[in-house]
PDB file of C-alpha atoms in Angstrom:
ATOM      1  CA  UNK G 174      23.720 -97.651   2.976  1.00  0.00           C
ATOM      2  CA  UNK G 175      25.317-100.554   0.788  1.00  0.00           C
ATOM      3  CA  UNK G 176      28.668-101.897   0.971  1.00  0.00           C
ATOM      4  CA  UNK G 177      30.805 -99.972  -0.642  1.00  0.00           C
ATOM      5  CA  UNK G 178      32.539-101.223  -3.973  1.00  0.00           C
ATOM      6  CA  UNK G 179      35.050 -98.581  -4.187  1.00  0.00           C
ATOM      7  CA  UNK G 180      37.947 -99.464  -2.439  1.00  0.00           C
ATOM      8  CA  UNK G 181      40.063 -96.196  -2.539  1.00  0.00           C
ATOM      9  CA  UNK G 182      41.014 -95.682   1.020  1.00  0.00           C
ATOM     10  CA  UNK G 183      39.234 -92.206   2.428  1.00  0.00           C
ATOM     11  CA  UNK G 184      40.920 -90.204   5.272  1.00  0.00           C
ATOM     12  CA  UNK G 185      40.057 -86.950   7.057  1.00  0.00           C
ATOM     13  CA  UNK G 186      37.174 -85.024   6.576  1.00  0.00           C
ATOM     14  CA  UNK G 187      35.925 -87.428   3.123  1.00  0.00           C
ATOM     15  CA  UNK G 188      35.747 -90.316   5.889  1.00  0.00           C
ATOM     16  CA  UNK G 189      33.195 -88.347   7.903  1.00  0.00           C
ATOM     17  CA  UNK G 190      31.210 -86.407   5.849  1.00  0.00           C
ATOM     18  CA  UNK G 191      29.895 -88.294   3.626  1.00  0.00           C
ATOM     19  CA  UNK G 192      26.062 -89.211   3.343  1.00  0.00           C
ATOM     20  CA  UNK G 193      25.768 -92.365   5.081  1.00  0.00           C
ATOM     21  CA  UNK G 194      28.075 -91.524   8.064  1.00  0.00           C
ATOM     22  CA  UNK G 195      26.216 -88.746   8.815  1.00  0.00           C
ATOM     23  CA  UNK G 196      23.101 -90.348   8.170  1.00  0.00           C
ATOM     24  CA  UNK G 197      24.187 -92.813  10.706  1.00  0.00           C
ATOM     25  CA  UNK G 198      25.478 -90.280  13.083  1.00  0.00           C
ATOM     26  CA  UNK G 199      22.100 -88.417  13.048  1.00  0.00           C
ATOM     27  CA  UNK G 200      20.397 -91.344  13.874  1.00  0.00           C
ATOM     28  CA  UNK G 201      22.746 -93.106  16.276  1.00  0.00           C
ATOM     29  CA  UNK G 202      21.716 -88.938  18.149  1.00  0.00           C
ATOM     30  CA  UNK G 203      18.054 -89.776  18.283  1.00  0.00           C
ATOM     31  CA  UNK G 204      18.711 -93.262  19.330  1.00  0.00           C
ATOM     32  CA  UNK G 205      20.742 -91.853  22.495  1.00  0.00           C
ATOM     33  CA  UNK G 206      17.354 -89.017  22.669  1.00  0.00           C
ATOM     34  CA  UNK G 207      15.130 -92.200  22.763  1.00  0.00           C
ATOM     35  CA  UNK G 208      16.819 -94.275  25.413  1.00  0.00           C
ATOM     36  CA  UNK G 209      18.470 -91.220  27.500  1.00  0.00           C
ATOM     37  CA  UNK G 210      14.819 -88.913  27.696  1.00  0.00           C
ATOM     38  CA  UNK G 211      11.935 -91.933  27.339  1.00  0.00           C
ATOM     39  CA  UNK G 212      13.598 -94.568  29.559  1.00  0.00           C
ATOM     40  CA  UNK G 213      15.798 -93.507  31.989  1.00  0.00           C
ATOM     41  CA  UNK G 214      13.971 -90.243  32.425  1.00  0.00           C
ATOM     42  CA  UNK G 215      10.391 -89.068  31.562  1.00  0.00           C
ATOM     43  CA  UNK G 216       8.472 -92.404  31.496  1.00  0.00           C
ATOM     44  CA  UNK G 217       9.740 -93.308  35.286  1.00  0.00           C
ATOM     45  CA  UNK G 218       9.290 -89.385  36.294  1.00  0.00           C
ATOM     46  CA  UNK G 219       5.958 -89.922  34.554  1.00  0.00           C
ATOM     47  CA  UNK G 220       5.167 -93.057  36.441  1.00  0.00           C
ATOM     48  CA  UNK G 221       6.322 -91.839  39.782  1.00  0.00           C
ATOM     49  CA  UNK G 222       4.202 -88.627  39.275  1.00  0.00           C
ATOM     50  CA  UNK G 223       0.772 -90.705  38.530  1.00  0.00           C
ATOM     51  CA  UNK G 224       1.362 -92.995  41.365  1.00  0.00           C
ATOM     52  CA  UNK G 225       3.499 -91.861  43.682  1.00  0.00           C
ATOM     53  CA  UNK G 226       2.944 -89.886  47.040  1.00  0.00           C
ATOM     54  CA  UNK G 227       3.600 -92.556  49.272  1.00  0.00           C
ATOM     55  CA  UNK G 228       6.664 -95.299  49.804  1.00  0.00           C
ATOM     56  CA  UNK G 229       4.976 -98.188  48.497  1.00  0.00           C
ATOM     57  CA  UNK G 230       3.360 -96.450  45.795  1.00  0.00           C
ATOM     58  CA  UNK G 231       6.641 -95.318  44.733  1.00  0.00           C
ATOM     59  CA  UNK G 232       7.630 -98.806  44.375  1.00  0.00           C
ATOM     60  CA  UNK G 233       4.787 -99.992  42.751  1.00  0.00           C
ATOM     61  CA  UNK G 234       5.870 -97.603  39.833  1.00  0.00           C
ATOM     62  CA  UNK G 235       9.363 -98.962  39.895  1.00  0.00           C
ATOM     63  CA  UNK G 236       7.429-102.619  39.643  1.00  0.00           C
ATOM     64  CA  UNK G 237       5.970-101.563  36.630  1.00  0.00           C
ATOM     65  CA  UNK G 238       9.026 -99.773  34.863  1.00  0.00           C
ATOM     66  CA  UNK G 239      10.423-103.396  35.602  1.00  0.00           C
ATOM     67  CA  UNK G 240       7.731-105.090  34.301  1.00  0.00           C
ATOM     68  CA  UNK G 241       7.183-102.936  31.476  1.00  0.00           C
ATOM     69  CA  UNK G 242      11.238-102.827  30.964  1.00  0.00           C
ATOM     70  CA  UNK G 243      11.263-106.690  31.206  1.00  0.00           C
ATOM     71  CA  UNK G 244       8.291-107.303  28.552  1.00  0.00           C
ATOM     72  CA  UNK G 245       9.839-105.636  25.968  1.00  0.00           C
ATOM     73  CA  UNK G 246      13.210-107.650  26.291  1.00  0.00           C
ATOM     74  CA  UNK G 247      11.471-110.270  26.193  1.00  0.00           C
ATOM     75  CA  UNK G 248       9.236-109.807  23.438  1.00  0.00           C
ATOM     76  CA  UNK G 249      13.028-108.364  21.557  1.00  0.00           C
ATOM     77  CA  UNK G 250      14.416-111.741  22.697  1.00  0.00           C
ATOM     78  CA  UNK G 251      11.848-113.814  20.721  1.00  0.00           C
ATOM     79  CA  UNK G 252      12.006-111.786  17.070  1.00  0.00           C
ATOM     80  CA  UNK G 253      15.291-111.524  17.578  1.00  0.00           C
ATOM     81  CA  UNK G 254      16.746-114.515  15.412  1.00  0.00           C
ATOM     82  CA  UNK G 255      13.799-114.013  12.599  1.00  0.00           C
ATOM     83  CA  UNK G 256      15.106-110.681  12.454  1.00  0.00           C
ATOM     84  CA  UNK G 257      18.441-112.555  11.996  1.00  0.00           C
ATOM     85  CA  UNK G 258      16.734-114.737   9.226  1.00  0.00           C
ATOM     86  CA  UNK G 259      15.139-111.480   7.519  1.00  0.00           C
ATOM     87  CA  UNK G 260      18.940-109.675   7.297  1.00  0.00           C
ATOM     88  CA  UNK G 261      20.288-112.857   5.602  1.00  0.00           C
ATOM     89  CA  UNK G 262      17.153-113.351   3.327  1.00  0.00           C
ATOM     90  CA  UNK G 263      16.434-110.217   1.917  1.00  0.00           C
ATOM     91  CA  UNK G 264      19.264-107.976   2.809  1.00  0.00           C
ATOM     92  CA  UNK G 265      17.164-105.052   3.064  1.00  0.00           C
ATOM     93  CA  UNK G 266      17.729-103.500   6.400  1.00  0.00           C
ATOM     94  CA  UNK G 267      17.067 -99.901   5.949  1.00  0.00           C
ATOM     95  CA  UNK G 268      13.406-100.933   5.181  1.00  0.00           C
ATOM     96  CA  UNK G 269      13.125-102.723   8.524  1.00  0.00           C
ATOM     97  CA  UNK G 270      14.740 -99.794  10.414  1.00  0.00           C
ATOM     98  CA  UNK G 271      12.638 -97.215   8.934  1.00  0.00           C
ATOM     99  CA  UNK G 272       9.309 -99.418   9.949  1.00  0.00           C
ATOM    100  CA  UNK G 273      10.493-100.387  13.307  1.00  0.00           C
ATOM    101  CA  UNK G 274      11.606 -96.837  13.758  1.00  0.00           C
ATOM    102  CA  UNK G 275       8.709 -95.123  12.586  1.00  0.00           C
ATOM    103  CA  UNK G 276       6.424 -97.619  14.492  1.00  0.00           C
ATOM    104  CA  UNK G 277       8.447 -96.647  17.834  1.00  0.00           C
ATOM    105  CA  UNK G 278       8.031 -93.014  17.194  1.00  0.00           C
ATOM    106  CA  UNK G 279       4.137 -93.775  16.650  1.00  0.00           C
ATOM    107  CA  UNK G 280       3.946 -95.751  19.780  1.00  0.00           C
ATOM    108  CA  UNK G 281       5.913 -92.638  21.690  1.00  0.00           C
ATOM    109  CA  UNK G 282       3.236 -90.269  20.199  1.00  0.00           C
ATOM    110  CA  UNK G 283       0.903 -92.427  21.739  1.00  0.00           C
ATOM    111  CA  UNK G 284       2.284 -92.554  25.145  1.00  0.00           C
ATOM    112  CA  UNK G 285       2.225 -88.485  25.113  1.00  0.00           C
ATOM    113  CA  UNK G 286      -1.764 -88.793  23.726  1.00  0.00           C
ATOM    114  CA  UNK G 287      -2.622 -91.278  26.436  1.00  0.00           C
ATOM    115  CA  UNK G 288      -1.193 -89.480  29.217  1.00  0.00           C
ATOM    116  CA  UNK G 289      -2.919 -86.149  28.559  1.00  0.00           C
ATOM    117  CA  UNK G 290      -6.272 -87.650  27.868  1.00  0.00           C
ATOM    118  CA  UNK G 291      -8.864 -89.030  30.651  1.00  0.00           C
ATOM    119  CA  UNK G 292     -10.490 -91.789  30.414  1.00  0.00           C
ATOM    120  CA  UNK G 293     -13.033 -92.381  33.232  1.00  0.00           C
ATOM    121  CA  UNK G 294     -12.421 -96.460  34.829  1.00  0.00           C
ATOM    122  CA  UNK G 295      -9.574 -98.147  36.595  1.00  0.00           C
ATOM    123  CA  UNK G 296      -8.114-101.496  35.373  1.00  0.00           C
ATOM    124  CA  UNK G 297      -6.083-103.273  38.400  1.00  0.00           C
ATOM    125  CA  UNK G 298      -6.583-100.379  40.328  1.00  0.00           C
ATOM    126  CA  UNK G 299      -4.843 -98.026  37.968  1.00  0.00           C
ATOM    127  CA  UNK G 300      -6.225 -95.173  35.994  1.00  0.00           C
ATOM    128  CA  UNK G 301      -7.073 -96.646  32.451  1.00  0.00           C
ATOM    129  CA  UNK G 302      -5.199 -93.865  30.163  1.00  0.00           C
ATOM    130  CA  UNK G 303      -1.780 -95.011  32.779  1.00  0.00           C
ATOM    131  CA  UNK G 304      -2.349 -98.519  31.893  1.00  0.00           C
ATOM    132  CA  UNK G 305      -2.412 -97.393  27.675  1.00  0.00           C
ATOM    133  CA  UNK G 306       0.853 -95.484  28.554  1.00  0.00           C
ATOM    134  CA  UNK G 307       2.698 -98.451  30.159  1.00  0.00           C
ATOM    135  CA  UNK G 308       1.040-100.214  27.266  1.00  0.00           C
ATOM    136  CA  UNK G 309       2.732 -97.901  24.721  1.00  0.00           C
ATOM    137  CA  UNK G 310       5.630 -97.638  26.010  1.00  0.00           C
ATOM    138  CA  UNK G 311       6.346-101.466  25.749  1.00  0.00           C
ATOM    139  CA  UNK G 312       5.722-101.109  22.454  1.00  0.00           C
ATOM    140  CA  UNK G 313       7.710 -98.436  21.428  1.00  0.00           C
ATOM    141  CA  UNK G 314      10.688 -99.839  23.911  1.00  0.00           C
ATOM    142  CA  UNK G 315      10.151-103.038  21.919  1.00  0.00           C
ATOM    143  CA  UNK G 316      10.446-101.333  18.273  1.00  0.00           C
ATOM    144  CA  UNK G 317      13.010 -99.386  19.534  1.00  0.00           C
ATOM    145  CA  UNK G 318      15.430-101.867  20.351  1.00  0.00           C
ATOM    146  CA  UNK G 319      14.491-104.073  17.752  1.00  0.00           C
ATOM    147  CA  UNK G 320      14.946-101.302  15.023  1.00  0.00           C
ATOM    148  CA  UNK G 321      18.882-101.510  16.239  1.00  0.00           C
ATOM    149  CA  UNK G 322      19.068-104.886  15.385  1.00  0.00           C
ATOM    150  CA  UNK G 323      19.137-103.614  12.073  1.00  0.00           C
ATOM    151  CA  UNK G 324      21.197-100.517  12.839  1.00  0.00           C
ATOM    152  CA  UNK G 325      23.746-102.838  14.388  1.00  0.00           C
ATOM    153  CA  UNK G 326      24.321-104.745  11.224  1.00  0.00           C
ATOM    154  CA  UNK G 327      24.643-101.689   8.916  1.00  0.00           C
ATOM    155  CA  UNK G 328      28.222-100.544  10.685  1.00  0.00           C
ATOM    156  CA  UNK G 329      29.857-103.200   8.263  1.00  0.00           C
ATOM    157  CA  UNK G 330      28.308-101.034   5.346  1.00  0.00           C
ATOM    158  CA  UNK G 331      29.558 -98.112   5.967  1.00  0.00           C
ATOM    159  CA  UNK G 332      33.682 -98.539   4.938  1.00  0.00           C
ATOM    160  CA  UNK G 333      35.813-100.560   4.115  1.00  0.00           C
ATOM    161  CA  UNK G 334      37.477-103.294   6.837  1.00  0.00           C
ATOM    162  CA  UNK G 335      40.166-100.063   7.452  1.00  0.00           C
ATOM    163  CA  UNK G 336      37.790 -97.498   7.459  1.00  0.00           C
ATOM    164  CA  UNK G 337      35.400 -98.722  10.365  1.00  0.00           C
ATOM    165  CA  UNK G 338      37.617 -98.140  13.415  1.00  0.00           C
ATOM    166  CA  UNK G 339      37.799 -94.596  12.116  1.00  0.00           C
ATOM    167  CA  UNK G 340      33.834 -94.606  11.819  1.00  0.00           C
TER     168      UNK G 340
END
């Protein structure tokens, strides 16, 4: 997706179906999959499944969706201005979204892996393959979100200055 150089205005259905609008739409879907299914609903259910039972092990799941939820901000808060300087440098942010992407889908993989497999041992008093999932899914949150810093920046590329409130 490069900025376009052609600056014949497009309307209807040449606006929207074109390659790189629906290559954005496609991806701007599994970007809603991601956050909708992994965040806000399987990894918690997940959580609350493994520990809950009780009240206050109910809560000690929440603690470490916050935790976990908190990390990876965190973590997106500190690359965030290299990935600023990378944009500006190199201009090449498909490559970083694909990598960030793909290493977010590996790290979701993971999480599935981990939570099917048993591993004898407790760390902190939690099961050791829970403790790889929470572990993963940092991760993945983390690539995740910092794969749209990328994604963010490419809605400029897509049309001209008239085109984009149509986009």
């Amino acid at each position: 997706m490069m900025n376009r150089t052609d600056h014949t205005p497009r309307s209807g259905m040449k606006l929207f179906f074109t390659l790189p609008i629906l290559s954005w739409a496609l991806y701007d879907f599994a970007n809603t999959i991601f956050s909708s299914n992994i965040n806000t609903v399987f990894f918690p259910f997940y959580l609350d499944a493994q520990l809950g039972g009780s009240v206050e092990m109910e809560q000690v799941a929440s603690t470490f969706i916050s935790y976990a939820n908190a990390f990876a901000s965190f973590l997106l808060v500190i690359f965030s201005p290299l990935y600023g300087v990378w944009i500006d440098r190199t201009g090449q942010k498909k490559k970083y979204i694909v990598w960030l992407a793909s290493l977010s889908i590996a790290a979701t993989f993971l999480m599935g892996i981990f939570a099917v497999t048993t591993v004898q041992g407790e760390w902190l008093n939690l099961p050791v393959n829970l403790f790889f999932v929470i572990i993963a899914f940092v991760v993945a949150k983390f690539f995740f979100n910092s794969s749209l810093v990328f994604y963010d920046t490419m809605l400029s590329d897509l049309g001209t200055k008239e085109e984009i409130p149509l986009i």
